[in-house]
Short mmCIF file of the N, C-alpha and C atoms (twelve columns), coordinates in Angstrom:
data_MODEL
# 
_entry.id   MODEL 
# 
loop_
_atom_site.group_PDB 
_atom_site.id 
_atom_site.type_symbol 
_atom_site.label_atom_id 
_atom_site.label_alt_id 
_atom_site.label_comp_id 
_atom_site.label_asym_id 
_atom_site.label_seq_id 
_atom_site.Cartn_x 
_atom_site.Cartn_y 
_atom_site.Cartn_z 
_atom_site.pdbx_PDB_model_num 
ATOM 1   N N  . UNK A 1   0.729  -1.181 0.140   1 
ATOM 2   C CA . UNK A 1   0.091  0.042  0.027   1 
ATOM 3   C C  . UNK A 1   0.885  1.149  -0.177  1 
ATOM 4   N N  . UNK A 2   2.001  1.292  0.740   1 
ATOM 5   C CA . UNK A 2   2.793  2.435  0.917   1 
ATOM 6   C C  . UNK A 2   3.503  2.967  -0.531  1 
ATOM 7   N N  . UNK A 3   3.765  1.576  -1.177  1 
ATOM 8   C CA . UNK A 3   4.390  2.073  -2.479  1 
ATOM 9   C C  . UNK A 3   3.400  2.398  -3.557  1 
ATOM 10  N N  . UNK A 4   2.300  2.080  -3.479  1 
ATOM 11  C CA . UNK A 4   1.235  2.694  -4.344  1 
ATOM 12  C C  . UNK A 4   0.932  4.021  -3.939  1 
ATOM 13  N N  . UNK A 5   1.110  4.372  -2.677  1 
ATOM 14  C CA . UNK A 5   0.785  5.693  -2.147  1 
ATOM 15  C C  . UNK A 5   1.868  6.713  -2.698  1 
ATOM 16  N N  . UNK A 6   3.078  6.371  -2.663  1 
ATOM 17  C CA . UNK A 6   4.371  6.797  -2.931  1 
ATOM 18  C C  . UNK A 6   4.173  7.235  -4.502  1 
ATOM 19  N N  . UNK A 7   3.818  6.210  -5.241  1 
ATOM 20  C CA . UNK A 7   3.915  6.196  -6.838  1 
ATOM 21  C C  . UNK A 7   2.703  7.484  -7.109  1 
ATOM 22  N N  . UNK A 8   1.755  7.386  -6.302  1 
ATOM 23  C CA . UNK A 8   0.565  8.342  -6.662  1 
ATOM 24  C C  . UNK A 8   1.117  9.922  -6.270  1 
ATOM 25  N N  . UNK A 9   1.753  9.849  -5.214  1 
ATOM 26  C CA . UNK A 9   2.394  11.148 -4.630  1 
ATOM 27  C C  . UNK A 9   3.275  11.688 -5.853  1 
ATOM 28  N N  . UNK A 10  4.066  10.850 -6.211  1 
ATOM 29  C CA . UNK A 10  5.114  11.312 -7.347  1 
ATOM 30  C C  . UNK A 10  4.343  11.684 -8.800  1 
ATOM 31  N N  . UNK A 11  3.174  11.001 -9.052  1 
ATOM 32  C CA . UNK A 11  2.509  11.142 -10.241 1 
ATOM 33  C C  . UNK A 11  1.927  12.955 -10.011 1 
ATOM 34  N N  . UNK A 12  1.421  12.700 -8.812  1 
ATOM 35  C CA . UNK A 12  0.718  14.182 -8.516  1 
ATOM 36  C C  . UNK A 12  1.649  15.440 -8.683  1 
ATOM 37  N N  . UNK A 13  3.125  15.082 -7.961  1 
ATOM 38  C CA . UNK A 13  3.730  16.076 -8.175  1 
ATOM 39  C C  . UNK A 13  4.569  16.351 -9.629  1 
ATOM 40  N N  . UNK A 14  4.787  15.378 -10.359 1 
ATOM 41  C CA . UNK A 14  5.113  15.443 -11.821 1 
ATOM 42  C C  . UNK A 14  3.834  16.304 -12.343 1 
ATOM 43  N N  . UNK A 15  2.456  15.858 -12.311 1 
ATOM 44  C CA . UNK A 15  1.461  16.425 -12.930 1 
ATOM 45  C C  . UNK A 15  1.387  18.098 -12.733 1 
ATOM 46  N N  . UNK A 16  1.348  18.283 -11.360 1 
ATOM 47  C CA . UNK A 16  1.537  19.809 -10.914 1 
ATOM 48  C C  . UNK A 16  2.673  20.555 -11.633 1 
ATOM 49  N N  . UNK A 17  3.913  19.912 -11.596 1 
ATOM 50  C CA . UNK A 17  4.946  20.565 -12.210 1 
ATOM 51  C C  . UNK A 17  4.828  20.829 -13.711 1 
ATOM 52  N N  . UNK A 18  4.195  19.617 -14.424 1 
ATOM 53  C CA . UNK A 18  3.716  20.006 -15.933 1 
ATOM 54  C C  . UNK A 18  2.796  21.069 -16.085 1 
ATOM 55  N N  . UNK A 19  1.715  21.087 -15.251 1 
ATOM 56  C CA . UNK A 19  0.807  22.094 -15.076 1 
ATOM 57  C C  . UNK A 19  1.449  23.794 -15.021 1 
ATOM 58  N N  . UNK A 20  2.345  23.657 -14.045 1 
ATOM 59  C CA . UNK A 20  2.988  24.946 -13.868 1 
ATOM 60  C C  . UNK A 20  3.761  25.288 -15.181 1 
ATOM 61  N N  . UNK A 21  4.345  24.405 -15.795 1 
ATOM 62  C CA . UNK A 21  5.296  24.667 -16.915 1 
ATOM 63  C C  . UNK A 21  4.207  24.977 -18.008 1 
ATOM 64  N N  . UNK A 22  3.050  24.455 -18.318 1 
ATOM 65  C CA . UNK A 22  2.260  24.606 -19.288 1 
ATOM 66  C C  . UNK A 22  1.993  26.050 -19.075 1 
ATOM 67  N N  . UNK A 23  1.224  26.245 -17.836 1 
ATOM 68  C CA . UNK A 23  0.781  27.459 -17.626 1 
ATOM 69  C C  . UNK A 23  1.660  28.816 -18.124 1 
ATOM 70  N N  . UNK A 24  3.070  28.333 -17.698 1 
ATOM 71  C CA . UNK A 24  4.286  29.400 -17.866 1 
ATOM 72  C C  . UNK A 24  4.485  29.672 -19.582 1 
ATOM 73  N N  . UNK A 25  4.049  28.502 -20.242 1 
ATOM 74  C CA . UNK A 25  4.428  28.555 -21.591 1 
ATOM 75  C C  . UNK A 25  3.204  29.355 -22.345 1 
ATOM 76  N N  . UNK A 26  1.972  29.073 -21.730 1 
ATOM 77  C CA . UNK A 26  0.779  29.705 -22.163 1 
ATOM 78  C C  . UNK A 26  0.879  31.207 -22.015 1 
ATOM 79  N N  . UNK A 27  1.333  31.797 -20.724 1 
ATOM 80  C CA . UNK A 27  1.492  33.055 -20.439 1 
ATOM 81  C C  . UNK A 27  2.425  33.763 -21.489 1 
ATOM 82  N N  . UNK A 28  3.544  32.871 -21.438 1 
ATOM 83  C CA . UNK A 28  4.705  33.516 -22.435 1 
ATOM 84  C C  . UNK A 28  4.344  33.654 -23.796 1 
ATOM 85  N N  . UNK A 29  3.528  32.587 -24.394 1 
ATOM 86  C CA . UNK A 29  2.989  32.994 -25.876 1 
ATOM 87  C C  . UNK A 29  2.044  33.845 -25.808 1 
ATOM 88  N N  . UNK A 30  1.259  34.128 -25.013 1 
ATOM 89  C CA . UNK A 30  0.281  35.084 -25.078 1 
ATOM 90  C C  . UNK A 30  0.829  36.544 -25.078 1 
ATOM 91  N N  . UNK A 31  2.138  36.655 -24.270 1 
ATOM 92  C CA . UNK A 31  2.453  37.973 -23.971 1 
ATOM 93  C C  . UNK A 31  3.207  38.440 -25.508 1 
ATOM 94  N N  . UNK A 32  3.762  37.535 -26.061 1 
ATOM 95  C CA . UNK A 32  4.797  37.730 -27.125 1 
ATOM 96  C C  . UNK A 32  3.831  37.637 -28.397 1 
ATOM 97  N N  . UNK A 33  2.653  36.952 -28.326 1 
ATOM 98  C CA . UNK A 33  1.736  36.978 -29.575 1 
ATOM 99  C C  . UNK A 33  1.233  38.262 -29.510 1 
ATOM 100 N N  . UNK A 34  0.929  38.706 -28.223 1 
ATOM 101 C CA . UNK A 34  0.153  40.238 -28.372 1 
ATOM 102 C C  . UNK A 34  1.225  41.186 -28.857 1 
ATOM 103 N N  . UNK A 35  2.331  41.041 -28.321 1 
ATOM 104 C CA . UNK A 35  3.464  41.840 -28.729 1 
ATOM 105 C C  . UNK A 35  3.562  41.772 -30.172 1 
ATOM 106 N N  . UNK A 36  3.684  40.776 -30.890 1 
ATOM 107 C CA . UNK A 36  3.853  40.686 -32.518 1 
ATOM 108 C C  . UNK A 36  2.593  41.123 -33.043 1 
ATOM 109 N N  . UNK A 37  1.274  40.996 -32.468 1 
ATOM 110 C CA . UNK A 37  0.253  41.421 -33.067 1 
ATOM 111 C C  . UNK A 37  0.098  43.059 -33.219 1 
ATOM 112 N N  . UNK A 38  0.682  43.630 -32.068 1 
ATOM 113 C CA . UNK A 38  0.522  45.084 -32.042 1 
ATOM 114 C C  . UNK A 38  1.403  45.793 -33.089 1 
ATOM 115 N N  . UNK A 39  2.798  44.973 -32.990 1 
ATOM 116 C CA . UNK A 39  3.703  45.602 -34.067 1 
ATOM 117 C C  . UNK A 39  3.000  45.271 -35.526 1 
ATOM 118 N N  . UNK A 40  2.790  43.919 -35.790 1 
ATOM 119 C CA . UNK A 40  2.033  43.815 -37.015 1 
ATOM 120 C C  . UNK A 40  1.100  44.881 -37.445 1 
ATOM 121 N N  . UNK A 41  -0.069 44.971 -36.712 1 
ATOM 122 C CA . UNK A 41  -0.954 46.030 -36.819 1 
ATOM 123 C C  . UNK A 41  -0.378 47.174 -37.623 1 
ATOM 124 N N  . UNK A 42  0.569  47.823 -36.599 1 
ATOM 125 C CA . UNK A 42  1.200  49.177 -36.850 1 
ATOM 126 C C  . UNK A 42  1.928  49.021 -38.278 1 
ATOM 127 N N  . UNK A 43  2.550  47.831 -38.643 1 
ATOM 128 C CA . UNK A 43  3.141  47.596 -39.842 1 
ATOM 129 C C  . UNK A 43  2.495  47.587 -40.987 1 
ATOM 130 N N  . UNK A 44  1.298  46.644 -40.938 1 
ATOM 131 C CA . UNK A 44  0.313  46.664 -41.859 1 
ATOM 132 C C  . UNK A 44  -0.422 48.087 -42.266 1 
ATOM 133 N N  . UNK A 45  -0.769 49.010 -41.094 1 
ATOM 134 C CA . UNK A 45  -1.297 50.285 -41.423 1 
ATOM 135 C C  . UNK A 45  -0.066 50.965 -42.350 1 
ATOM 136 N N  . UNK A 46  1.164  51.074 -41.972 1 
ATOM 137 C CA . UNK A 46  2.182  51.732 -42.678 1 
ATOM 138 C C  . UNK A 46  2.456  51.148 -43.976 1 
ATOM 139 N N  . UNK A 47  2.420  49.798 -44.182 1 
ATOM 140 C CA . UNK A 47  2.544  49.597 -45.521 1 
ATOM 141 C C  . UNK A 47  1.544  49.690 -46.456 1 
ATOM 142 N N  . UNK A 48  0.426  50.001 -46.041 1 
ATOM 143 C CA . UNK A 48  -0.887 50.002 -46.764 1 
ATOM 144 C C  . UNK A 48  -1.057 51.422 -47.004 1 
ATOM 145 N N  . UNK A 49  -0.357 52.559 -46.400 1 
ATOM 146 C CA . UNK A 49  -0.497 53.827 -46.947 1 
ATOM 147 C C  . UNK A 49  -0.387 54.214 -48.321 1 
ATOM 148 N N  . UNK A 50  -1.259 55.110 -48.959 1 
ATOM 149 C CA . UNK A 50  -1.085 55.397 -50.373 1 
ATOM 150 C C  . UNK A 50  0.164  56.165 -50.577 1 
ATOM 151 N N  . UNK A 51  0.774  56.105 -51.625 1 
ATOM 152 C CA . UNK A 51  1.920  56.665 -51.911 1 
ATOM 153 C C  . UNK A 51  1.912  57.691 -53.012 1 
ATOM 154 N N  . UNK A 52  1.920  58.890 -52.650 1 
ATOM 155 C CA . UNK A 52  1.801  60.165 -53.685 1 
ATOM 156 C C  . UNK A 52  3.164  61.151 -53.181 1 
ATOM 157 N N  . UNK A 53  4.016  61.418 -54.182 1 
ATOM 158 C CA . UNK A 53  5.074  62.276 -53.832 1 
ATOM 159 C C  . UNK A 53  5.136  63.448 -54.801 1 
ATOM 160 N N  . UNK A 54  5.970  64.300 -54.732 1 
ATOM 161 C CA . UNK A 54  6.155  65.567 -55.681 1 
ATOM 162 C C  . UNK A 54  7.497  65.578 -56.157 1 
ATOM 163 N N  . UNK A 55  8.313  64.676 -55.916 1 
ATOM 164 C CA . UNK A 55  9.561  64.462 -56.433 1 
ATOM 165 C C  . UNK A 55  10.391 63.172 -56.494 1 
ATOM 166 N N  . UNK A 56  11.449 63.087 -57.120 1 
ATOM 167 C CA . UNK A 56  12.145 61.584 -57.093 1 
ATOM 168 C C  . UNK A 56  12.868 61.704 -55.729 1 
ATOM 169 N N  . UNK A 57  13.230 62.990 -55.100 1 
ATOM 170 C CA . UNK A 57  14.140 62.828 -53.642 1 
ATOM 171 C C  . UNK A 57  12.825 62.269 -52.742 1 
ATOM 172 N N  . UNK A 58  11.692 62.639 -52.819 1 
ATOM 173 C CA . UNK A 58  10.698 62.062 -52.027 1 
ATOM 174 C C  . UNK A 58  10.637 60.521 -51.978 1 
ATOM 175 N N  . UNK A 59  10.585 59.991 -53.288 1 
ATOM 176 C CA . UNK A 59  10.578 58.687 -53.691 1 
ATOM 177 C C  . UNK A 59  12.062 57.889 -53.102 1 
ATOM 178 N N  . UNK A 60  13.077 58.715 -53.081 1 
ATOM 179 C CA . UNK A 60  14.111 57.895 -52.856 1 
ATOM 180 C C  . UNK A 60  14.232 57.832 -51.245 1 
ATOM 181 N N  . UNK A 61  13.535 58.818 -50.439 1 
ATOM 182 C CA . UNK A 61  13.477 58.567 -49.047 1 
ATOM 183 C C  . UNK A 61  12.240 57.514 -48.597 1 
ATOM 184 N N  . UNK A 62  11.448 57.225 -49.564 1 
ATOM 185 C CA . UNK A 62  10.563 56.265 -49.484 1 
ATOM 186 C C  . UNK A 62  11.221 54.972 -49.355 1 
ATOM 187 N N  . UNK A 63  12.044 54.858 -50.590 1 
ATOM 188 C CA . UNK A 63  12.702 53.589 -50.838 1 
ATOM 189 C C  . UNK A 63  13.780 53.362 -49.715 1 
ATOM 190 N N  . UNK A 64  14.312 54.354 -49.191 1 
ATOM 191 C CA . UNK A 64  15.275 54.167 -48.042 1 
ATOM 192 C C  . UNK A 64  14.599 53.600 -46.760 1 
ATOM 193 N N  . UNK A 65  13.509 54.320 -46.390 1 
ATOM 194 C CA . UNK A 65  12.549 53.882 -45.364 1 
ATOM 195 C C  . UNK A 65  12.092 52.234 -45.579 1 
ATOM 196 N N  . UNK A 66  11.974 52.081 -46.958 1 
ATOM 197 C CA . UNK A 66  11.054 50.563 -47.041 1 
ATOM 198 C C  . UNK A 66  12.408 49.607 -46.873 1 
ATOM 199 N N  . UNK A 67  13.650 49.972 -47.166 1 
ATOM 200 C CA . UNK A 67  14.518 49.224 -47.138 1 
ATOM 201 C C  . UNK A 67  15.224 48.938 -45.591 1 
ATOM 202 N N  . UNK A 68  14.950 50.148 -44.884 1 
ATOM 203 C CA . UNK A 68  15.211 49.798 -43.598 1 
ATOM 204 C C  . UNK A 68  14.259 48.927 -42.791 1 
ATOM 205 N N  . UNK A 69  12.948 49.069 -43.180 1 
ATOM 206 C CA . UNK A 69  11.862 48.163 -42.712 1 
ATOM 207 C C  . UNK A 69  12.314 46.770 -42.924 1 
ATOM 208 N N  . UNK A 70  12.330 46.556 -44.316 1 
ATOM 209 C CA . UNK A 70  12.533 45.212 -44.790 1 
ATOM 210 C C  . UNK A 70  13.884 44.356 -43.837 1 
ATOM 211 N N  . UNK A 71  15.068 45.296 -43.695 1 
ATOM 212 C CA . UNK A 71  15.919 44.813 -42.940 1 
ATOM 213 C C  . UNK A 71  15.787 44.378 -41.438 1 
ATOM 214 N N  . UNK A 72  14.885 45.277 -40.935 1 
ATOM 215 C CA . UNK A 72  14.527 45.171 -39.438 1 
ATOM 216 C C  . UNK A 72  13.536 43.912 -39.432 1 
ATOM 217 N N  . UNK A 73  12.721 43.587 -40.591 1 
ATOM 218 C CA . UNK A 73  11.774 42.667 -40.639 1 
ATOM 219 C C  . UNK A 73  12.585 41.138 -40.715 1 
ATOM 220 N N  . UNK A 74  13.549 41.211 -41.518 1 
ATOM 221 C CA . UNK A 74  14.232 40.002 -41.708 1 
ATOM 222 C C  . UNK A 74  15.168 39.681 -40.700 1 
ATOM 223 N N  . UNK A 75  15.710 40.557 -39.811 1 
ATOM 224 C CA . UNK A 75  16.561 40.494 -38.544 1 
ATOM 225 C C  . UNK A 75  15.527 40.087 -37.409 1 
ATOM 226 N N  . UNK A 76  15.136 41.101 -36.943 1 
ATOM 227 C CA . UNK A 76  14.709 41.264 -35.559 1 
ATOM 228 C C  . UNK A 76  13.134 40.472 -35.743 1 
ATOM 229 N N  . UNK A 77  12.424 40.741 -36.461 1 
ATOM 230 C CA . UNK A 77  11.017 40.130 -36.318 1 
ATOM 231 C C  . UNK A 77  11.038 38.781 -36.660 1 
ATOM 232 N N  . UNK A 78  11.806 38.322 -37.457 1 
ATOM 233 C CA . UNK A 78  11.799 36.931 -37.965 1 
ATOM 234 C C  . UNK A 78  12.196 35.954 -36.549 1 
ATOM 235 N N  . UNK A 79  13.141 36.737 -35.930 1 
ATOM 236 C CA . UNK A 79  13.814 35.797 -34.627 1 
ATOM 237 C C  . UNK A 79  12.598 35.878 -33.536 1 
ATOM 238 N N  . UNK A 80  11.784 36.980 -33.363 1 
ATOM 239 C CA . UNK A 80  10.674 37.020 -32.515 1 
ATOM 240 C C  . UNK A 80  9.626  36.055 -32.892 1 
ATOM 241 N N  . UNK A 81  9.273  35.700 -34.335 1 
ATOM 242 C CA . UNK A 81  8.443  34.858 -34.874 1 
ATOM 243 C C  . UNK A 81  8.784  33.429 -34.611 1 
ATOM 244 N N  . UNK A 82  10.221 33.259 -34.717 1 
ATOM 245 C CA . UNK A 82  10.627 31.896 -34.599 1 
ATOM 246 C C  . UNK A 82  10.737 31.428 -32.945 1 
ATOM 247 N N  . UNK A 83  10.835 32.675 -32.147 1 
ATOM 248 C CA . UNK A 83  10.505 32.494 -30.674 1 
ATOM 249 C C  . UNK A 83  9.056  31.943 -30.551 1 
ATOM 250 N N  . UNK A 84  8.097  32.392 -31.272 1 
ATOM 251 C CA . UNK A 84  6.666  32.039 -31.038 1 
ATOM 252 C C  . UNK A 84  6.551  30.798 -31.563 1 
ATOM 253 N N  . UNK A 85  7.094  30.320 -32.662 1 
ATOM 254 C CA . UNK A 85  7.346  28.976 -33.336 1 
ATOM 255 C C  . UNK A 85  7.695  28.009 -32.019 1 
ATOM 256 N N  . UNK A 86  8.874  28.509 -31.568 1 
ATOM 257 C CA . UNK A 86  9.231  27.451 -30.430 1 
ATOM 258 C C  . UNK A 86  8.531  27.282 -29.222 1 
ATOM 259 N N  . UNK A 87  7.864  28.157 -28.849 1 
ATOM 260 C CA . UNK A 87  6.684  28.154 -27.751 1 
ATOM 261 C C  . UNK A 87  5.602  27.287 -28.154 1 
ATOM 262 N N  . UNK A 88  4.920  27.745 -29.347 1 
ATOM 263 C CA . UNK A 88  3.928  26.705 -29.792 1 
ATOM 264 C C  . UNK A 88  4.320  25.427 -29.845 1 
ATOM 265 N N  . UNK A 89  5.401  25.042 -30.359 1 
ATOM 266 C CA . UNK A 89  6.070  23.560 -30.422 1 
ATOM 267 C C  . UNK A 89  6.066  23.043 -28.959 1 
ATOM 268 N N  . UNK A 90  6.515  23.701 -27.831 1 
ATOM 269 C CA . UNK A 90  6.598  23.351 -26.822 1 
ATOM 270 C C  . UNK A 90  5.251  22.895 -26.084 1 
ATOM 271 N N  . UNK A 91  4.352  23.885 -26.113 1 
ATOM 272 C CA . UNK A 91  2.839  23.851 -25.848 1 
ATOM 273 C C  . UNK A 91  2.323  22.569 -26.418 1 
ATOM 274 N N  . UNK A 92  2.413  22.465 -27.694 1 
ATOM 275 C CA . UNK A 92  2.006  21.259 -28.288 1 
ATOM 276 C C  . UNK A 92  2.387  19.900 -27.754 1 
ATOM 277 N N  . UNK A 93  3.595  19.798 -27.457 1 
ATOM 278 C CA . UNK A 93  4.367  18.836 -26.936 1 
ATOM 279 C C  . UNK A 93  3.430  18.088 -25.756 1 
ATOM 280 N N  . UNK A 94  2.803  19.127 -25.140 1 
ATOM 281 C CA . UNK A 94  1.920  18.690 -23.976 1 
ATOM 282 C C  . UNK A 94  0.507  18.205 -24.427 1 
ATOM 283 N N  . UNK A 95  0.324  18.201 -25.756 1 
ATOM 284 C CA . UNK A 95  -0.941 17.936 -26.261 1 
ATOM 285 C C  . UNK A 95  -2.031 18.684 -25.923 1 
ATOM 286 N N  . UNK A 96  -1.780 19.781 -25.704 1 
ATOM 287 C CA . UNK A 96  -2.885 20.964 -25.474 1 
ATOM 288 C C  . UNK A 96  -2.863 21.975 -26.437 1 
ATOM 289 N N  . UNK A 97  -3.822 22.364 -26.867 1 
ATOM 290 C CA . UNK A 97  -4.005 23.245 -28.017 1 
ATOM 291 C C  . UNK A 97  -4.736 24.704 -27.809 1 
ATOM 292 N N  . UNK A 98  -5.552 24.832 -26.700 1 
ATOM 293 C CA . UNK A 98  -6.298 25.749 -26.609 1 
ATOM 294 C C  . UNK A 98  -5.412 26.575 -25.218 1 
ATOM 295 N N  . UNK A 99  -5.143 27.872 -25.633 1 
ATOM 296 C CA . UNK A 99  -4.304 28.793 -24.640 1 
ATOM 297 C C  . UNK A 99  -5.560 29.668 -24.159 1 
ATOM 298 N N  . UNK A 100 -5.698 29.409 -22.755 1 
ATOM 299 C CA . UNK A 100 -6.801 30.164 -22.085 1 
ATOM 300 C C  . UNK A 100 -6.551 31.727 -21.665 1 
ATOM 301 N N  . UNK A 101 -5.128 32.049 -22.303 1 
ATOM 302 C CA . UNK A 101 -4.721 33.425 -22.221 1 
ATOM 303 C C  . UNK A 101 -4.890 34.493 -23.279 1 
ATOM 304 N N  . UNK A 102 -5.063 33.765 -24.425 1 
ATOM 305 C CA . UNK A 102 -4.978 34.610 -25.712 1 
ATOM 306 C C  . UNK A 102 -6.041 33.970 -26.812 1 
ATOM 307 N N  . UNK A 103 -6.575 34.511 -27.655 1 
ATOM 308 C CA . UNK A 103 -7.276 34.085 -28.796 1 
ATOM 309 C C  . UNK A 103 -6.305 33.974 -29.915 1 
ATOM 310 N N  . UNK A 104 -5.024 34.479 -29.691 1 
ATOM 311 C CA . UNK A 104 -4.041 33.905 -31.023 1 
ATOM 312 C C  . UNK A 104 -3.717 32.692 -30.926 1 
ATOM 313 N N  . UNK A 105 -3.560 32.076 -32.359 1 
ATOM 314 C CA . UNK A 105 -3.119 30.842 -32.528 1 
ATOM 315 C C  . UNK A 105 -1.897 30.994 -33.505 1 
ATOM 316 N N  . UNK A 106 -1.156 30.128 -33.473 1 
ATOM 317 C CA . UNK A 106 -0.049 30.062 -34.210 1 
ATOM 318 C C  . UNK A 106 -0.396 30.258 -35.893 1 
ATOM 319 N N  . UNK A 107 -1.596 29.442 -36.128 1 
ATOM 320 C CA . UNK A 107 -1.826 29.374 -37.642 1 
ATOM 321 C C  . UNK A 107 -2.397 30.956 -37.847 1 
ATOM 322 N N  . UNK A 108 -3.050 31.577 -36.846 1 
ATOM 323 C CA . UNK A 108 -3.373 33.143 -37.250 1 
ATOM 324 C C  . UNK A 108 -2.191 33.891 -37.348 1 
ATOM 325 N N  . UNK A 109 -0.998 33.752 -36.615 1 
ATOM 326 C CA . UNK A 109 -0.021 34.714 -36.552 1 
ATOM 327 C C  . UNK A 109 0.812  34.451 -37.845 1 
ATOM 328 N N  . UNK A 110 0.874  33.150 -38.343 1 
ATOM 329 C CA . UNK A 110 1.552  32.656 -39.686 1 
ATOM 330 C C  . UNK A 110 0.870  33.124 -40.747 1 
ATOM 331 N N  . UNK A 111 -0.523 33.371 -40.693 1 
ATOM 332 C CA . UNK A 111 -1.423 34.003 -41.708 1 
ATOM 333 C C  . UNK A 111 -0.939 35.556 -41.573 1 
ATOM 334 N N  . UNK A 112 -0.817 36.230 -40.802 1 
ATOM 335 C CA . UNK A 112 -0.530 37.444 -40.532 1 
ATOM 336 C C  . UNK A 112 0.921  37.850 -41.171 1 
ATOM 337 N N  . UNK A 113 1.900  36.889 -40.739 1 
ATOM 338 C CA . UNK A 113 3.422  36.792 -41.200 1 
ATOM 339 C C  . UNK A 113 3.149  36.876 -42.776 1 
ATOM 340 N N  . UNK A 114 2.686  35.906 -43.457 1 
ATOM 341 C CA . UNK A 114 2.572  35.910 -44.703 1 
ATOM 342 C C  . UNK A 114 1.829  37.152 -45.537 1 
ATOM 343 N N  . UNK A 115 0.728  37.708 -44.966 1 
ATOM 344 C CA . UNK A 115 0.378  38.825 -45.129 1 
ATOM 345 C C  . UNK A 115 1.039  39.974 -45.244 1 
ATOM 346 N N  . UNK A 116 1.968  40.280 -44.145 1 
ATOM 347 C CA . UNK A 116 2.919  41.169 -44.097 1 
ATOM 348 C C  . UNK A 116 4.177  41.071 -45.389 1 
ATOM 349 N N  . UNK A 117 4.451  39.966 -45.623 1 
ATOM 350 C CA . UNK A 117 5.521  39.620 -46.584 1 
ATOM 351 C C  . UNK A 117 4.600  40.145 -47.873 1 
ATOM 352 N N  . UNK A 118 3.389  39.728 -48.341 1 
ATOM 353 C CA . UNK A 118 2.961  40.240 -49.423 1 
ATOM 354 C C  . UNK A 118 2.604  41.719 -49.375 1 
ATOM 355 N N  . UNK A 119 2.392  42.249 -48.157 1 
ATOM 356 C CA . UNK A 119 2.186  43.715 -48.183 1 
ATOM 357 C C  . UNK A 119 3.577  44.475 -48.626 1 
ATOM 358 N N  . UNK A 120 4.666  43.763 -48.024 1 
ATOM 359 C CA . UNK A 120 5.938  44.504 -48.440 1 
ATOM 360 C C  . UNK A 120 6.152  44.327 -49.837 1 
ATOM 361 N N  . UNK A 121 5.862  43.460 -50.731 1 
ATOM 362 C CA . UNK A 121 6.161  43.421 -52.078 1 
ATOM 363 C C  . UNK A 121 5.275  44.293 -52.737 1 
ATOM 364 N N  . UNK A 122 4.110  44.338 -52.343 1 
ATOM 365 C CA . UNK A 122 3.038  45.327 -52.678 1 
ATOM 366 C C  . UNK A 122 3.636  46.844 -52.770 1 
ATOM 367 N N  . UNK A 123 4.072  47.114 -51.557 1 
ATOM 368 C CA . UNK A 123 4.625  48.521 -51.230 1 
ATOM 369 C C  . UNK A 123 5.733  48.634 -52.015 1 
ATOM 370 N N  . UNK A 124 6.773  47.777 -52.324 1 
ATOM 371 C CA . UNK A 124 7.810  47.934 -53.256 1 
ATOM 372 C C  . UNK A 124 7.483  48.220 -54.341 1 
ATOM 373 N N  . UNK A 125 6.382  47.607 -55.164 1 
ATOM 374 C CA . UNK A 125 5.982  47.955 -56.390 1 
ATOM 375 C C  . UNK A 125 5.416  49.347 -56.165 1 
ATOM 376 N N  . UNK A 126 4.534  49.785 -55.494 1 
ATOM 377 C CA . UNK A 126 3.986  51.043 -55.409 1 
ATOM 378 C C  . UNK A 126 4.937  52.102 -55.450 1 
ATOM 379 N N  . UNK A 127 6.038  51.803 -54.506 1 
ATOM 380 C CA . UNK A 127 7.120  52.624 -54.519 1 
ATOM 381 C C  . UNK A 127 7.787  52.898 -55.951 1 
ATOM 382 N N  . UNK A 128 8.002  51.796 -56.452 1 
ATOM 383 C CA . UNK A 128 8.651  51.840 -58.252 1 
ATOM 384 C C  . UNK A 128 7.893  52.449 -58.877 1 
ATOM 385 N N  . UNK A 129 6.512  52.253 -59.024 1 
ATOM 386 C CA . UNK A 129 5.616  52.928 -59.990 1 
ATOM 387 C C  . UNK A 129 5.798  54.297 -59.867 1 
ATOM 388 N N  . UNK A 130 5.832  54.969 -58.334 1 
ATOM 389 C CA . UNK A 130 5.781  56.339 -58.157 1 
ATOM 390 C C  . UNK A 130 7.023  57.007 -58.482 1 
ATOM 391 N N  . UNK A 131 8.171  56.080 -58.332 1 
ATOM 392 C CA . UNK A 131 9.450  56.635 -58.877 1 
ATOM 393 C C  . UNK A 131 9.385  56.747 -60.474 1 
ATOM 394 N N  . UNK A 132 8.843  55.873 -61.137 1 
ATOM 395 C CA . UNK A 132 8.599  55.945 -62.580 1 
ATOM 396 C C  . UNK A 132 7.994  57.059 -62.823 1 
ATOM 397 N N  . UNK A 133 6.822  57.354 -62.321 1 
ATOM 398 C CA . UNK A 133 5.930  58.384 -62.654 1 
ATOM 399 C C  . UNK A 133 6.707  59.678 -62.246 1 
ATOM 400 N N  . UNK A 134 7.431  59.997 -61.165 1 
ATOM 401 C CA . UNK A 134 8.452  61.104 -60.901 1 
ATOM 402 C C  . UNK A 134 9.109  61.396 -62.177 1 
ATOM 403 N N  . UNK A 135 9.910  60.278 -62.389 1 
ATOM 404 C CA . UNK A 135 10.829 60.336 -63.424 1 
ATOM 405 C C  . UNK A 135 10.422 60.804 -64.519 1 
ATOM 406 N N  . UNK A 136 9.319  60.470 -65.185 1 
ATOM 407 C CA . UNK A 136 8.827  60.991 -66.208 1 
ATOM 408 C C  . UNK A 136 8.328  62.371 -66.162 1 
ATOM 409 N N  . UNK A 137 8.079  62.890 -65.108 1 
ATOM 410 C CA . UNK A 137 7.438  64.349 -65.018 1 
ATOM 411 C C  . UNK A 137 8.580  65.605 -65.121 1 
# 
């Protein structure tokens, strides 16, 4: 009887430790996902702005700003996104999928990421078209 009791106590301790670890992972994911989404919404708004300039110099500044944004995107935000992927992978290893601390899912964040990459390409094209328009004027 004592051996079974000791085993149950050990199982309860392990279960409690796992629950605490899962909670920390959920909270960490929720915080990082919220930060990522806030940044994403601002970036999406900036990338969607209409482009009208009155000189080639303004086009050049737009292009330089876009280049800086893309550089930041490729360095910092990819690392942040990879961090979210790692947290999601750890959470899934516990065979739980619903995070009680956020409505963000990795699938939704991946969709946002892909949309952002599409918006960057579209903005590049709009800047290029505006530069050509200014060069013709």
